[in-house]
């Protein structure tokens, strides 16, 4: 059965149908455009193709492909730093692709940072100059509320995780989302990111 919904964001691309981000750069998009929410914090999918220009072993910091974290409070736990809400997709220095969902529990006297993640651990696949399709999706599935991550055209998610329904229902997102870096323009992907699509529904397969 096909998924229902439509692609809510995209633009002219070099390789595929939608927006293209070249190596060493990043782009910022508004989360809401013409009164349409391009990114639903409760359910949705980020899909793109990525080609590394530097292998994971040649980089000393995380490489962010997608980020829309927004500050959701301060003084989380024992830390005086900010709490965050939203989603992030990055490749760490060990070549592990991570899909991160963050939320904040404000029910107590001190906010608590909540983090759920899914990982694609087959680091040996990452080769420079080759395109990989990445899909990160969140929302309600038949088996319950989940976050999932896929790489290339696999039928089943490489990693998925059931999360508390309230975790997604109370999720917030930034006014902008970033392709190719974090919200400060740091931890750049050092990759070509192409065929970027944002869907307003969960994807059950690539």
JSON list of N, CA, C and O in Angstrom, two decimals, residues 6 8 30-38:
[
{"chain": "A", "resi": 6, "resn": "UNK", "atom": "N", "xyz": [1.73, 14.35, 0.79]},
{"chain": "A", "resi": 6, "resn": "UNK", "atom": "CA", "xyz": [2.38, 15.02, -0.31]},
{"chain": "A", "resi": 6, "resn": "UNK", "atom": "C", "xyz": [3.69, 15.63, 0.18]},
{"chain": "A", "resi": 6, "resn": "UNK", "atom": "O", "xyz": [3.93, 15.77, 1.37]},
{"chain": "A", "resi": 8, "resn": "UNK", "atom": "N", "xyz": [5.89, 18.54, 0.99]},
{"chain": "A", "resi": 8, "resn": "UNK", "atom": "CA", "xyz": [5.55, 19.91, 1.36]},
{"chain": "A", "resi": 8, "resn": "UNK", "atom": "C", "xyz": [6.68, 20.89, 1.14]},
{"chain": "A", "resi": 8, "resn": "UNK", "atom": "O", "xyz": [6.50, 22.09, 1.27]},
{"chain": "A", "resi": 30, "resn": "UNK", "atom": "N", "xyz": [12.49, 28.38, 6.08]},
{"chain": "A", "resi": 30, "resn": "UNK", "atom": "CA", "xyz": [11.48, 28.62, 7.12]},
{"chain": "A", "resi": 30, "resn": "UNK", "atom": "C", "xyz": [10.63, 27.37, 7.34]},
{"chain": "A", "resi": 30, "resn": "UNK", "atom": "O", "xyz": [10.33, 26.65, 6.39]},
{"chain": "A", "resi": 31, "resn": "UNK", "atom": "N", "xyz": [10.28, 27.10, 8.58]},
{"chain": "A", "resi": 31, "resn": "UNK", "atom": "CA", "xyz": [9.46, 25.93, 8.89]},
{"chain": "A", "resi": 31, "resn": "UNK", "atom": "C", "xyz": [8.03, 26.13, 8.41]},
{"chain": "A", "resi": 31, "resn": "UNK", "atom": "O", "xyz": [7.34, 25.17, 8.06]},
{"chain": "A", "resi": 32, "resn": "UNK", "atom": "N", "xyz": [7.57, 27.38, 8.39]},
{"chain": "A", "resi": 32, "resn": "UNK", "atom": "CA", "xyz": [6.23, 27.70, 7.89]},
{"chain": "A", "resi": 32, "resn": "UNK", "atom": "C", "xyz": [6.36, 28.62, 6.69]},
{"chain": "A", "resi": 32, "resn": "UNK", "atom": "O", "xyz": [7.09, 29.62, 6.74]},
{"chain": "A", "resi": 33, "resn": "UNK", "atom": "N", "xyz": [5.66, 28.29, 5.61]},
{"chain": "A", "resi": 33, "resn": "UNK", "atom": "CA", "xyz": [5.73, 29.10, 4.39]},
{"chain": "A", "resi": 33, "resn": "UNK", "atom": "C", "xyz": [4.31, 29.26, 3.83]},
{"chain": "A", "resi": 33, "resn": "UNK", "atom": "O", "xyz": [3.61, 28.27, 3.61]},
{"chain": "A", "resi": 34, "resn": "UNK", "atom": "N", "xyz": [3.90, 30.50, 3.62]},
{"chain": "A", "resi": 34, "resn": "UNK", "atom": "CA", "xyz": [2.54, 30.78, 3.11]},
{"chain": "A", "resi": 34, "resn": "UNK", "atom": "C", "xyz": [1.49, 30.06, 3.95]},
{"chain": "A", "resi": 34, "resn": "UNK", "atom": "O", "xyz": [0.55, 29.46, 3.41]},
{"chain": "A", "resi": 35, "resn": "UNK", "atom": "N", "xyz": [1.65, 30.13, 5.27]},
{"chain": "A", "resi": 35, "resn": "UNK", "atom": "CA", "xyz": [0.71, 29.55, 6.24]},
{"chain": "A", "resi": 35, "resn": "UNK", "atom": "C", "xyz": [0.65, 28.03, 6.19]},
{"chain": "A", "resi": 35, "resn": "UNK", "atom": "O", "xyz": [-0.24, 27.41, 6.77]},
{"chain": "A", "resi": 36, "resn": "UNK", "atom": "N", "xyz": [1.60, 27.39, 5.50]},
{"chain": "A", "resi": 36, "resn": "UNK", "atom": "CA", "xyz": [1.68, 25.93, 5.45]},
{"chain": "A", "resi": 36, "resn": "UNK", "atom": "C", "xyz": [2.84, 25.48, 6.32]},
{"chain": "A", "resi": 36, "resn": "UNK", "atom": "O", "xyz": [3.96, 25.98, 6.19]},
{"chain": "A", "resi": 37, "resn": "UNK", "atom": "N", "xyz": [2.58, 24.55, 7.23]},
{"chain": "A", "resi": 37, "resn": "UNK", "atom": "CA", "xyz": [3.64, 23.99, 8.06]},
{"chain": "A", "resi": 37, "resn": "UNK", "atom": "C", "xyz": [4.44, 22.98, 7.25]},
{"chain": "A", "resi": 37, "resn": "UNK", "atom": "O", "xyz": [3.93, 21.91, 6.91]},
{"chain": "A", "resi": 38, "resn": "UNK", "atom": "N", "xyz": [5.68, 23.34, 6.91]},
{"chain": "A", "resi": 38, "resn": "UNK", "atom": "CA", "xyz": [6.50, 22.46, 6.12]},
{"chain": "A", "resi": 38, "resn": "UNK", "atom": "C", "xyz": [7.03, 21.28, 6.93]},
{"chain": "A", "resi": 38, "resn": "UNK", "atom": "O", "xyz": [7.41, 20.26, 6.37]}
]
